[in-house]
Short mmCIF file of C-alpha atoms in Angstrom, two decimals:
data_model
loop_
_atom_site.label_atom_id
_atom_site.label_comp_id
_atom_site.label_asym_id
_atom_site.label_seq_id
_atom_site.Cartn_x
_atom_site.Cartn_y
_atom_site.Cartn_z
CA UNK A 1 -19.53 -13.95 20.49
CA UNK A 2 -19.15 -11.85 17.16
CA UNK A 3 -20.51 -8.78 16.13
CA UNK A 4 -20.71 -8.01 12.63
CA UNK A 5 -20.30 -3.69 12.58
CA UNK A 6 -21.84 -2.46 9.15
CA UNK A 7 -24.29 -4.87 6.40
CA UNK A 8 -23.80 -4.13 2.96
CA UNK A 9 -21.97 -6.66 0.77
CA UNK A 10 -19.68 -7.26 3.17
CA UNK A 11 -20.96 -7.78 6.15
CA UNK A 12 -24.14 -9.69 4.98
CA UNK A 13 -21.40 -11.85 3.51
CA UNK A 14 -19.70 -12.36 6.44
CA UNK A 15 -22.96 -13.43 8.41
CA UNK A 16 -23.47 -15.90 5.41
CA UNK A 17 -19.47 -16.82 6.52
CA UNK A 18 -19.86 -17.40 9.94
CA UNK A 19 -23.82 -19.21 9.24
CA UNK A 20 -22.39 -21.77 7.10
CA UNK A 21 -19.62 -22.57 10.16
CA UNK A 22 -22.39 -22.34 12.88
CA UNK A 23 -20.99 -19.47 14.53
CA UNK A 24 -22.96 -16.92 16.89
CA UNK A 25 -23.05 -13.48 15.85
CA UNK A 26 -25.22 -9.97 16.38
CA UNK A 27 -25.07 -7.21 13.97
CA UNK A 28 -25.55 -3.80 13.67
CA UNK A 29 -25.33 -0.64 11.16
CA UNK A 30 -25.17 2.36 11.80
CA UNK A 31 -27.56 3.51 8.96
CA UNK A 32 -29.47 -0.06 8.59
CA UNK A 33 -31.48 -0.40 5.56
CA UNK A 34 -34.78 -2.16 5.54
CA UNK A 35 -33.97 -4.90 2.64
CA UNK A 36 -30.49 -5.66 4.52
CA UNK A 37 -31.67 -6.08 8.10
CA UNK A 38 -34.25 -8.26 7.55
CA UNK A 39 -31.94 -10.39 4.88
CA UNK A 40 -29.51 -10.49 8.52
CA UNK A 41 -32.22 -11.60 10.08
CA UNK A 42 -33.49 -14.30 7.77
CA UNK A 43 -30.06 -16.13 8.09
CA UNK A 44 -30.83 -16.17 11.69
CA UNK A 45 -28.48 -13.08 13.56
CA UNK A 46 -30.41 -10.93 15.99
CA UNK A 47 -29.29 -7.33 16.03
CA UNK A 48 -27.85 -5.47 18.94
CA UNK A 49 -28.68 -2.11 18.06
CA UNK A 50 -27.91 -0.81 21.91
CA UNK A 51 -24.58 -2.00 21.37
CA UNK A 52 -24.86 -3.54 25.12
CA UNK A 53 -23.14 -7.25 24.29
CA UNK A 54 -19.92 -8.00 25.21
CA UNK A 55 -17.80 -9.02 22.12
CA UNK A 56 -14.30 -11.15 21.84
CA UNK A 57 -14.33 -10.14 18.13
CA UNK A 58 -15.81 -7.12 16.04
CA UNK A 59 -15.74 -7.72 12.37
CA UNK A 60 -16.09 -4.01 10.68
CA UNK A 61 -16.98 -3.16 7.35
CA UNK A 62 -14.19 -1.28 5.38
CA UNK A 63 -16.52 1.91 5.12
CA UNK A 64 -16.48 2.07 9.21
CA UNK A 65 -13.40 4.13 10.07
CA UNK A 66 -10.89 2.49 12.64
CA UNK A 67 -11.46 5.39 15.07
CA UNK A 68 -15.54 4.94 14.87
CA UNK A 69 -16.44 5.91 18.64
CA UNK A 70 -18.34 3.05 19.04
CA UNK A 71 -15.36 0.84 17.64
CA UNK A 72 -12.80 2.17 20.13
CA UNK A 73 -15.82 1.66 22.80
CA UNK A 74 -15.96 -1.55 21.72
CA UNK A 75 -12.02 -2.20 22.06
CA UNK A 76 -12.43 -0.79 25.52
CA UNK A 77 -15.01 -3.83 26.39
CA UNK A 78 -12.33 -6.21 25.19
CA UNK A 79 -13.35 -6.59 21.82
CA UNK A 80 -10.56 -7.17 19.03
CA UNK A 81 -11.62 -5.24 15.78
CA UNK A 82 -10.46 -7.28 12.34
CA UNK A 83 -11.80 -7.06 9.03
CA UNK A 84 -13.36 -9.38 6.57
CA UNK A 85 -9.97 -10.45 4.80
CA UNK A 86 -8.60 -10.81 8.31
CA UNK A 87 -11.79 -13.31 9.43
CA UNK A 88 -11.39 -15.25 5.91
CA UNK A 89 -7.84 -16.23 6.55
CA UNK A 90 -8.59 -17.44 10.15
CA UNK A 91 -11.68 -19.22 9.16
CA UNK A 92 -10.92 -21.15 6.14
CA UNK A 93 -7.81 -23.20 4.70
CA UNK A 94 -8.04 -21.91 1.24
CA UNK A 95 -4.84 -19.91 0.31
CA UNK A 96 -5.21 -16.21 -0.73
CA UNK A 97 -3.45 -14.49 -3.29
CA UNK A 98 -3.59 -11.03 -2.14
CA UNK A 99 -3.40 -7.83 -4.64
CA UNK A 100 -3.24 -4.38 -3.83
CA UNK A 101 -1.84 -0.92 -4.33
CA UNK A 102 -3.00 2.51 -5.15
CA UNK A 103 -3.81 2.03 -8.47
CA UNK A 104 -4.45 -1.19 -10.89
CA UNK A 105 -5.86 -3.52 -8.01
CA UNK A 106 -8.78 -4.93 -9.88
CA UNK A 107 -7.44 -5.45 -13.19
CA UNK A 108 -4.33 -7.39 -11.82
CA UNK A 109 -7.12 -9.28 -9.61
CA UNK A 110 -9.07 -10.40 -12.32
CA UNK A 111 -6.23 -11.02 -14.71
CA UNK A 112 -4.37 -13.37 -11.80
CA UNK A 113 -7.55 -15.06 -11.47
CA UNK A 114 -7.92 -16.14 -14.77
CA UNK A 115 -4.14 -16.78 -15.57
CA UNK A 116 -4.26 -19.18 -12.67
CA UNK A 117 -7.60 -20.86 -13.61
CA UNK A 118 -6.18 -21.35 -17.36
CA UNK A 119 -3.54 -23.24 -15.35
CA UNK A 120 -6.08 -25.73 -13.85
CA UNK A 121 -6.48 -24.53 -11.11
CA UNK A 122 -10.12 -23.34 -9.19
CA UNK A 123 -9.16 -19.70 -8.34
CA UNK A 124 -11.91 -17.15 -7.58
CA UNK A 125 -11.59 -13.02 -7.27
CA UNK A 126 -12.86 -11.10 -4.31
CA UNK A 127 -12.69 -9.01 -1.58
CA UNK A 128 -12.80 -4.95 -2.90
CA UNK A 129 -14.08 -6.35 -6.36
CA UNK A 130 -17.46 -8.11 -6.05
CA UNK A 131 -17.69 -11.08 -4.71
CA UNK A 132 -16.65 -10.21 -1.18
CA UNK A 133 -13.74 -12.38 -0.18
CA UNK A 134 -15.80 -15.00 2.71
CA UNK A 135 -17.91 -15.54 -0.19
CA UNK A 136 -15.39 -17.52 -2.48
CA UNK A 137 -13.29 -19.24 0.34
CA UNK A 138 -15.13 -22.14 0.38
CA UNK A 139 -15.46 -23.01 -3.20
CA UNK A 140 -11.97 -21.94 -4.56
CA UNK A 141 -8.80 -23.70 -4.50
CA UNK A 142 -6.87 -20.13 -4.38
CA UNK A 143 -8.76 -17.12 -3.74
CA UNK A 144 -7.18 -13.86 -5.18
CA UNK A 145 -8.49 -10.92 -3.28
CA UNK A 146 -7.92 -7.50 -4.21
CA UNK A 147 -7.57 -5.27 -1.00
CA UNK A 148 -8.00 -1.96 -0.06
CA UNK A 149 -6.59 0.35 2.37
CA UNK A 150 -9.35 0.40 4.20
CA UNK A 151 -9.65 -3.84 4.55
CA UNK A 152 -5.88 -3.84 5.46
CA UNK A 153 -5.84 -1.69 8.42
CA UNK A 154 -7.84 -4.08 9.99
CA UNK A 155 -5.51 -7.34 9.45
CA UNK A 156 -3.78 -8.89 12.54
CA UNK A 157 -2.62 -12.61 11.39
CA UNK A 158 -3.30 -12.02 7.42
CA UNK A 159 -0.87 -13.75 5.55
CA UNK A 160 -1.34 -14.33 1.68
CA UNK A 161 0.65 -17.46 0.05
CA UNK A 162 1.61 -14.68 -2.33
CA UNK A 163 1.22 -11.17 -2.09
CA UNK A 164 1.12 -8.53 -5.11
CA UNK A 165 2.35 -4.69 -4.30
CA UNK A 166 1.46 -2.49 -7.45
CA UNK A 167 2.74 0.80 -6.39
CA UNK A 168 2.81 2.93 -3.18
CA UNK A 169 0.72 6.81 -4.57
CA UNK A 170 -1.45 9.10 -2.60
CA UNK A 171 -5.14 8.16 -1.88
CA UNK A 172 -7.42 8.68 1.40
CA UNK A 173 -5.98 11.15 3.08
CA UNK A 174 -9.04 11.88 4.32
CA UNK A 175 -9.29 8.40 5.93
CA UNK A 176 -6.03 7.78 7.01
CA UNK A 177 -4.64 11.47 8.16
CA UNK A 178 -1.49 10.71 6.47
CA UNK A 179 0.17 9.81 3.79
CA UNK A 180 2.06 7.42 6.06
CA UNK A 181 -0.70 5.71 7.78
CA UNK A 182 -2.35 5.02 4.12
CA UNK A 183 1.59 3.41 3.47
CA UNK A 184 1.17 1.97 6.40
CA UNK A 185 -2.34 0.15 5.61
CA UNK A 186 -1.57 -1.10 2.36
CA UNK A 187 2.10 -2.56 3.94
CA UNK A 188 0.11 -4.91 5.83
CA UNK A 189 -0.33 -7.32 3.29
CA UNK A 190 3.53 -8.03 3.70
CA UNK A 191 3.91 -7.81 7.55
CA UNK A 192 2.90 -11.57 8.19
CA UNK A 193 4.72 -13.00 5.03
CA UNK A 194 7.33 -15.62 5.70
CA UNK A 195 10.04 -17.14 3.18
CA UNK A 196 7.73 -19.80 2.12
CA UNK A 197 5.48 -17.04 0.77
CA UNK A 198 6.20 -15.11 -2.37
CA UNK A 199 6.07 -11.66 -2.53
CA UNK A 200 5.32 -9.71 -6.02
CA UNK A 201 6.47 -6.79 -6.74
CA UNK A 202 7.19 -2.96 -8.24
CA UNK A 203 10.88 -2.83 -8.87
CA UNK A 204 10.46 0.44 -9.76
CA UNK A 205 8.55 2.29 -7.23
CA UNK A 206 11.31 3.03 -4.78
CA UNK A 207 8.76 2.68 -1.46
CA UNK A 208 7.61 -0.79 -2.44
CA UNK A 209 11.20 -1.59 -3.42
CA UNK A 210 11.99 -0.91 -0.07
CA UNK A 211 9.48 -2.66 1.56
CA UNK A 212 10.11 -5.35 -0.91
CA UNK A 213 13.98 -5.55 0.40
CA UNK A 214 12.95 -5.61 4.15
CA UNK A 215 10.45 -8.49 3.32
CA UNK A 216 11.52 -12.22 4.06
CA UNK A 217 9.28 -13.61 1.36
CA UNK A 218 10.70 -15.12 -2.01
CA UNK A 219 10.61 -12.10 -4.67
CA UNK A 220 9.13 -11.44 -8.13
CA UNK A 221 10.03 -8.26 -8.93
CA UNK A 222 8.17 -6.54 -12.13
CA UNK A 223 9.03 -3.46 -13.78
CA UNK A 224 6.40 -1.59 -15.58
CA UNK A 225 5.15 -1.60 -19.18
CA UNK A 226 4.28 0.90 -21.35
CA UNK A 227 0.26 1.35 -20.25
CA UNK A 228 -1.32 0.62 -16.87
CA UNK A 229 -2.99 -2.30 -18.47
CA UNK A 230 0.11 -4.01 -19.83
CA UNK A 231 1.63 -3.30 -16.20
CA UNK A 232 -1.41 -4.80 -14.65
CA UNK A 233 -0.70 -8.00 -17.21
CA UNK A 234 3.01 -8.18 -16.01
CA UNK A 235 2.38 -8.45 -12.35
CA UNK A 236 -0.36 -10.76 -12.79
CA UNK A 237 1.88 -12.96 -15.16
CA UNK A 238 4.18 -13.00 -12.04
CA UNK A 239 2.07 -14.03 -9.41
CA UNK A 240 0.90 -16.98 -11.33
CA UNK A 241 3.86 -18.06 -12.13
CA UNK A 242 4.61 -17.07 -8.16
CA UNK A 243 1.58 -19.78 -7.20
CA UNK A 244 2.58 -22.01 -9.16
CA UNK A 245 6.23 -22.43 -8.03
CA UNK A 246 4.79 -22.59 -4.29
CA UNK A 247 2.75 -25.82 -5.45
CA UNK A 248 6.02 -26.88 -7.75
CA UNK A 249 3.81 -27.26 -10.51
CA UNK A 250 5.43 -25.77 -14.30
CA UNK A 251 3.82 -22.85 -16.10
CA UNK A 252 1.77 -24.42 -19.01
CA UNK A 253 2.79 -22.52 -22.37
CA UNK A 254 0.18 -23.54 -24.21
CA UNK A 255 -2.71 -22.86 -21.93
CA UNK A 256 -1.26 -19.31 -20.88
CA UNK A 257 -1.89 -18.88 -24.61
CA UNK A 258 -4.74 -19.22 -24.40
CA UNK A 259 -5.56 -17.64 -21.34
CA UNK A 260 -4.49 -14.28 -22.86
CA UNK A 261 -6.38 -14.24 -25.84
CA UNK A 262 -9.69 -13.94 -23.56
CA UNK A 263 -8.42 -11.79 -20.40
CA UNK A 264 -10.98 -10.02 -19.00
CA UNK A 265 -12.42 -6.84 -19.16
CA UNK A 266 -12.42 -4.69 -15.42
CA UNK A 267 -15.46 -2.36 -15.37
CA UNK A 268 -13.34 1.38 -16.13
CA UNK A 269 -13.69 3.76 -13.66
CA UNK A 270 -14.83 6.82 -16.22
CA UNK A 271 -16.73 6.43 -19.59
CA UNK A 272 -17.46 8.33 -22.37
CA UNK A 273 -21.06 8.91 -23.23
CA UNK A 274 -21.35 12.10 -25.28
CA UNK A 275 -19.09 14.36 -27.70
CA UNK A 276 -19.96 18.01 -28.99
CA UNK A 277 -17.29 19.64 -30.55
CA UNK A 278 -13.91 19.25 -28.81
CA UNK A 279 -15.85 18.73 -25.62
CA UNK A 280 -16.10 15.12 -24.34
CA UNK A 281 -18.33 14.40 -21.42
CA UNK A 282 -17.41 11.57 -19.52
CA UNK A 283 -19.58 10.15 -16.75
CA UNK A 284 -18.69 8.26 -13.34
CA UNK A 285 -19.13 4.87 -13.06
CA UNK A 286 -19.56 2.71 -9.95
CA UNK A 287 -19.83 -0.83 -10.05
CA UNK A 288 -21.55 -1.53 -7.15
CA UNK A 289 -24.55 0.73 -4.96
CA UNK A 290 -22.28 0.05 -2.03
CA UNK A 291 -20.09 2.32 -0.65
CA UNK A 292 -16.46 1.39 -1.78
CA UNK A 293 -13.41 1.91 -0.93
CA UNK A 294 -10.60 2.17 -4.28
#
């Protein structure tokens, strides 16, 4: 039996996961809202809101810190604790491409995405950009996920056919207590990789060269450009032509062409929306009413 710990967009996508595979499952929130529990409950999951059930598996949400008590009361009963990229890899043949670092995760996402579907290929973004990831696994031929520190700390078995390390900054401290344990998180994605994966990375960020080094996977070193954006372009650039090497299919010129006249725009973080003076105000954005995690 599952549990799925914390609804939202990712764990109502998760019950949709496991529905469409006939699997049993309970949930429960910790802060349930009306519209989500009785969507859970409409795809046929009962809740367990005593927490009472003995669980093999615990999927979490990434906004439910590892050391929840009622997570490491849960591991006490037996019950492993994964995450949503963690169930998608064990539940589904698709390959990943998985993206991440502190900083230019989404835009790389997106841009991989569409480089690789220029090249014929069916590949479809999620995981910490909307879609969640269980929700394009079954009608992708490559699913690029970006991932956050907060989905990583929660992989066991996760192994992406390639893998995409941005740069290695400071973020979460809050979350993670350290700057090594958020290191530590976002180094998953390369703990499971294996010399038939590729591995796609920072050549100049001296942590994730390191990492890079220790890493058995084939590597595509990139060195950055002269904005984030152009960076973001550059690593994307090299894990399609990372994919494609792993399926021994050539790089289309022409098509890339024309991929990169119509890359897409990622939502920006900030935006200006007023101007008095030499003031600028700039507001905020969020892209989804979900709690995420960057």
């Amino acid at each position: 039996m599952i549990l799925v710990y914390g609804l939202g967009r990712s764990g109502l996508g998760v019950l949709r996961f496991l529905r469409k595979r006939g699997l049993r499952a309970r949930f429960y929130d910790d802060r349930p809202k009306e519209e989500e529990v009785r969507e859970a409950l409409e795809l046929g999951f009962a809740p367990d809101w005593g927490l009472e059930g003995v669980y093999e598996e615990v999927v979490a949400a990434p906004g439910v810190p590892l050391g929840h008590p009622n997570l490491e009361r849960l591991r006490e009963k037996g019950a492993l604790v994964l995450g949503e990229a963690e169930l998608a890899y064990r539940l589904s043949q698709t390959p990943i491409v998985g993206v991440t670092g502190t900083a230019g995760k989404t835009s790389t996402t997106l841009f991989t995405a569409h480089l690789l579907r220029g090249q014929g290929l069916k590949a479809l973004e999620g995981g910490n950009v909307d879609p969640p990831l269980v929700a394009v696994m079954d009608e992708a031929e490559v699913a690029v996920a970006e991932l956050s520190s907060f989905q990583l700390e929660r992989v066991h078995a996760f192994r992406p056919r390639v893998a995409v390390l941005l740069n290695l900054g400071v973020d979460h401290l809050d979350r993670h207590g350290s700057l090594e344990a958020y290191h530590k998180a976002k180094l998953n994605l390369l703990k499971n990789l294996t010399p038939e994966d590729a591995l796609v990375y920072n050549a100049e960020d001296p942590k994730v060269r390191e990492a890079a080094q220790a890493s058995p996977a084939r590597p595509y070193p990139f060195l950055p450009r002269e904005s984030p954006r152009e960076t973001n372009l550059e690593a994307a650039l090299k894990a399609t032509q990372a994919y494609l090497d792993l399926l021994g299919k050539p790089l289309d010129p022409k098509a890339l062409r024309e991929s990169l006249k119509t890359l897409p725009e990622p939502p920006h973080r900030f935006q200006v929306f007023a101007r008095k003076g030499k003031v600028v105000f700039i507001c905020l954005l969020y892209t989804s009413p979900s709690p995420r995690d960057r």
